Tab-separated table of C-alpha atoms in Angstrom:
chain	number	residue	atom	x	y	z
A	1	MET	CA	-136.293	-6.658	-127.999
A	2	PRO	CA	-135.631	-5.145	-124.591
A	3	LYS	CA	-135.806	-1.416	-124.238
A	4	PRO	CA	-132.424	0.299	-123.716
A	5	ASP	CA	-133.602	1.740	-120.404
A	6	ASP	CA	-134.865	-1.602	-119.070
A	7	ASP	CA	-133.426	-1.880	-115.576
A	8	SER	CA	-135.318	-5.031	-114.657
A	9	VAL	CA	-132.391	-7.301	-115.351
A	10	GLY	CA	-131.458	-8.305	-111.826
A	11	ILE	CA	-129.261	-5.309	-111.212
A	12	ARG	CA	-130.974	-3.292	-108.557
A	13	ALA	CA	-129.523	0.155	-108.064
A	14	ARG	CA	-126.639	-0.105	-105.623
A	15	THR	CA	-125.332	3.376	-106.222
A	16	PRO	CA	-125.972	6.121	-108.748
A	17	ALA	CA	-122.689	5.074	-110.406
A	18	ALA	CA	-123.954	1.481	-110.756
A	19	THR	CA	-127.240	2.685	-112.217
A	20	GLN	CA	-125.354	4.829	-114.727
A	21	ALA	CA	-122.957	2.008	-115.563
A	22	TRP	CA	-125.834	-0.367	-116.349
A	23	LYS	CA	-127.603	2.268	-118.424
A	24	ARG	CA	-124.368	2.949	-120.330
A	25	THR	CA	-123.876	-0.812	-120.895
A	26	LEU	CA	-127.339	-1.112	-122.442
A	27	GLU	CA	-126.710	1.969	-124.577
A	28	ASP	CA	-123.361	0.562	-125.711
A	29	MET	CA	-125.030	-2.721	-126.641
A	30	GLN	CA	-127.587	-0.894	-128.782
A	31	ALA	CA	-124.895	1.279	-130.405
A	32	ILE	CA	-122.806	-1.782	-131.296
A	33	ALA	CA	-125.898	-3.471	-132.740
A	34	GLU	CA	-126.782	-0.404	-134.831
A	35	GLU	CA	-123.248	-0.134	-136.180
A	36	ARG	CA	-123.265	-3.804	-137.217
A	37	ARG	CA	-126.745	-3.452	-138.735
A	38	SER	CA	-125.492	-0.548	-140.847
A	39	GLU	CA	-122.862	-2.978	-142.200
A	40	GLY	CA	-125.558	-5.519	-143.138
A	41	TRP	CA	-125.478	-7.766	-140.057
A	42	GLU	CA	-128.590	-9.194	-138.404
A	43	MET	CA	-128.183	-8.453	-134.691
A	44	THR	CA	-130.037	-9.654	-131.592
A	45	THR	CA	-129.659	-7.781	-128.304
A	46	LEU	CA	-130.459	-9.315	-124.922
A	47	PRO	CA	-129.909	-8.272	-121.289
A	48	ALA	CA	-128.915	-11.007	-118.849
A	49	ILE	CA	-131.108	-10.956	-115.762
A	50	GLN	CA	-128.184	-12.398	-113.833
A	51	THR	CA	-124.593	-13.364	-114.541
A	52	SER	CA	-122.807	-15.857	-112.324
A	53	VAL	CA	-119.166	-16.832	-112.249
A	54	LEU	CA	-118.165	-20.485	-112.188
A	55	SER	CA	-114.747	-21.951	-111.421
A	56	LYS	CA	-113.420	-25.482	-111.837
A	57	ALA	CA	-113.349	-25.658	-108.028
A	58	ASP	CA	-117.142	-25.341	-108.026
A	59	GLY	CA	-117.453	-29.005	-108.954
A	60	SER	CA	-116.573	-29.608	-112.583
A	61	GLU	CA	-113.160	-29.611	-114.201
A	62	ASP	CA	-114.567	-28.678	-117.611
A	63	ARG	CA	-117.145	-26.047	-116.608
A	64	PHE	CA	-115.912	-22.569	-115.727
A	65	GLY	CA	-116.551	-19.016	-116.852
A	66	LEU	CA	-119.534	-16.706	-117.084
A	67	ILE	CA	-123.104	-17.951	-116.944
A	68	HIS	CA	-125.630	-15.493	-118.365
A	69	VAL	CA	-129.217	-16.151	-117.334
A	70	LEU	CA	-131.883	-14.893	-119.726
A	71	ALA	CA	-135.531	-14.319	-118.931
A	72	ASP	CA	-137.768	-17.056	-120.297
A	73	ASN	CA	-139.458	-14.601	-122.666
A	74	HIS	CA	-136.091	-14.144	-124.464
A	75	ALA	CA	-135.525	-17.871	-125.036
A	76	ASP	CA	-137.078	-18.036	-128.505
A	77	THR	CA	-135.333	-14.835	-129.598
A	78	PHE	CA	-131.962	-16.243	-128.536
A	79	ARG	CA	-132.596	-19.693	-130.053
A	80	THR	CA	-133.697	-18.221	-133.391
A	81	ALA	CA	-130.548	-16.112	-133.657
A	82	TYR	CA	-128.199	-18.831	-132.371
A	83	GLU	CA	-129.493	-21.424	-134.845
A	84	LYS	CA	-128.426	-19.193	-137.757
A	85	GLY	CA	-124.696	-19.689	-137.292
A	86	SER	CA	-121.739	-21.273	-135.547
A	87	PHE	CA	-120.396	-18.044	-133.943
A	88	PRO	CA	-116.657	-18.670	-134.205
A	89	ARG	CA	-115.806	-15.042	-133.324
A	90	SER	CA	-116.486	-13.084	-130.178
A	91	GLU	CA	-115.777	-9.641	-128.827
A	92	ALA	CA	-116.177	-8.185	-125.354
A	93	TYR	CA	-116.709	-4.583	-124.319
A	94	ARG	CA	-116.397	-3.834	-120.627
A	95	ASN	CA	-116.287	-1.177	-117.982
A	96	THR	CA	-115.581	-1.573	-114.264
A	97	VAL	CA	-117.505	0.446	-111.680
A	98	ASP	CA	-117.576	-0.097	-107.908
A	99	GLY	CA	-116.015	-3.568	-108.207
A	100	PHE	CA	-118.487	-4.782	-110.831
A	101	VAL	CA	-117.627	-5.542	-114.442
A	102	TYR	CA	-120.273	-4.263	-116.854
A	103	LEU	CA	-119.941	-6.312	-119.996
A	104	VAL	CA	-121.333	-6.624	-123.497
A	105	THR	CA	-120.485	-10.000	-125.020
A	106	GLU	CA	-120.753	-10.154	-128.796
A	107	LEU	CA	-121.032	-13.504	-130.560
A	108	LEU	CA	-120.417	-13.258	-134.308
A	109	ASP	CA	-120.957	-15.560	-137.272
A	110	PRO	CA	-119.312	-13.897	-140.313
A	111	ASP	CA	-120.713	-16.458	-142.775
A	112	SER	CA	-124.346	-15.627	-142.001
A	113	GLU	CA	-123.558	-12.075	-140.805
A	114	THR	CA	-125.485	-12.824	-137.635
A	115	GLY	CA	-124.577	-11.455	-134.244
A	116	ILE	CA	-125.845	-11.765	-130.688
A	117	LEU	CA	-125.110	-9.171	-128.008
A	118	ILE	CA	-125.628	-9.923	-124.319
A	119	ALA	CA	-125.414	-7.159	-121.719
A	120	SER	CA	-124.405	-8.317	-118.255
A	121	GLN	CA	-122.532	-7.531	-115.083
A	122	TYR	CA	-120.575	-9.608	-112.621
A	123	ASP	CA	-118.938	-8.998	-109.248
A	124	LEU	CA	-115.176	-8.947	-109.773
A	125	HIS	CA	-114.584	-9.790	-106.100
A	126	LEU	CA	-116.463	-13.090	-106.523
A	127	ALA	CA	-114.666	-13.969	-109.751
A	128	ARG	CA	-111.208	-14.960	-108.452
A	129	GLY	CA	-111.865	-18.704	-108.848
A	130	MET	CA	-113.276	-18.236	-112.340
A	131	ILE	CA	-110.304	-16.094	-113.320
A	132	ALA	CA	-107.846	-18.640	-111.916
A	133	SER	CA	-109.619	-21.386	-113.897
A	134	ALA	CA	-109.534	-19.289	-117.073
A	135	ILE	CA	-105.835	-18.539	-116.617
A	136	ASP	CA	-105.138	-22.220	-115.987
A	137	GLU	CA	-107.021	-23.260	-119.137
A	138	GLY	CA	-105.995	-20.288	-121.291
A	139	LYS	CA	-109.599	-19.630	-122.252
A	140	LEU	CA	-112.935	-18.536	-120.811
A	141	GLN	CA	-116.344	-20.087	-121.354
A	142	THR	CA	-119.612	-18.248	-121.708
A	143	ARG	CA	-122.803	-20.170	-121.081
A	144	VAL	CA	-126.300	-18.900	-121.767
A	145	LYS	CA	-129.106	-20.388	-119.702
A	146	LEU	CA	-132.716	-19.821	-118.761
A	147	ILE	CA	-133.979	-19.308	-115.219
A	148	ASP	CA	-134.894	-23.007	-114.924
A	149	GLY	CA	-131.288	-23.995	-115.747
A	150	THR	CA	-131.886	-25.005	-119.369
A	151	GLU	CA	-128.622	-24.377	-121.192
A	152	LEU	CA	-129.113	-22.666	-124.550
A	153	ALA	CA	-125.495	-22.294	-125.638
A	154	MET	CA	-121.855	-22.481	-124.652
A	155	THR	CA	-118.975	-20.763	-126.377
A	156	THR	CA	-115.274	-20.506	-125.616
A	157	HIS	CA	-113.207	-17.322	-125.792
A	158	GLU	CA	-109.444	-17.497	-126.247
A	159	ASP	CA	-108.849	-13.898	-125.070
A	160	VAL	CA	-109.491	-13.982	-121.326
A	161	SER	CA	-108.247	-10.392	-120.945
A	162	ALA	CA	-111.209	-9.106	-122.988
A	163	PHE	CA	-113.560	-10.264	-120.220
A	164	VAL	CA	-111.414	-9.558	-117.146
A	165	PRO	CA	-110.036	-6.105	-116.313
A	166	ASP	CA	-106.420	-5.793	-115.176
A	167	LEU	CA	-105.707	-9.462	-115.868
A	168	GLY	CA	-101.955	-8.987	-115.402
A	169	HIS	CA	-102.508	-7.455	-111.959
A	170	ILE	CA	-104.885	-10.252	-110.974
A	171	LYS	CA	-102.382	-12.868	-112.173
A	172	ALA	CA	-99.758	-11.271	-109.936
A	173	GLN	CA	-102.136	-11.306	-106.957
A	174	LEU	CA	-102.929	-14.965	-107.591
A	175	GLY	CA	-99.243	-15.774	-108.050
A	176	VAL	CA	-99.946	-17.203	-111.493
A	177	GLU	CA	-97.819	-16.945	-114.594
A	178	ASP	CA	-99.050	-18.336	-117.867
A	179	GLU	CA	-96.863	-19.750	-120.629
A	180	GLN	CA	-96.778	-16.407	-122.474
A	181	ASP	CA	-95.649	-14.585	-119.314
A	182	GLU	CA	-92.928	-17.196	-118.803
A	183	GLN	CA	-91.831	-16.922	-122.465
A	184	ASP	CA	-91.725	-13.097	-122.256
A	185	GLU	CA	-89.657	-13.311	-119.067
A	186	GLN	CA	-87.292	-15.837	-120.660
A	187	ASP	CA	-86.901	-13.619	-123.765
A	188	GLU	CA	-86.043	-10.636	-121.545
A	189	HIS	CA	-83.279	-12.604	-119.791
A	190	GLU	CA	-81.858	-13.894	-123.075
A	191	GLY	CA	-82.027	-10.523	-124.835
């Protein structure tokens, strides 16, 4: 398992605030894991060495979302945990600092009481296309890969707002309304 203070995950110190944000993200990941373990869950914690954003405009209509790249030496750890369940639930814990989203993605399989936590960060300024794709589809994908491009897993999250800060504000900037926004607006006019 990676050490909580491991800063070798592709996030080189940009500012003291960024360094602190990454450290806090790793600490949060460990705290979440310990809380779940105290409830009887088997938890795996992994830092992404890089997280990229992918939009449908990048070349594939069905591939968009976050791509977490793991170091090769974490491949077996991830595979072992991922093979234990189907992971129908997910949670996201995030913080935004200096335009970067620091994120802990939690994949959960209640049947086997197995969980996987991935610590990551992505540049919010580069994520507009991904966010537009997620809004358009009403969901967000998370892919886990190795450095050589080998895909280990893909999961879909229905709650885009858990992964994107200020989603309503971003929707307004993009000039996008989803069906729920339109329904809420229609209800306001009728009520």
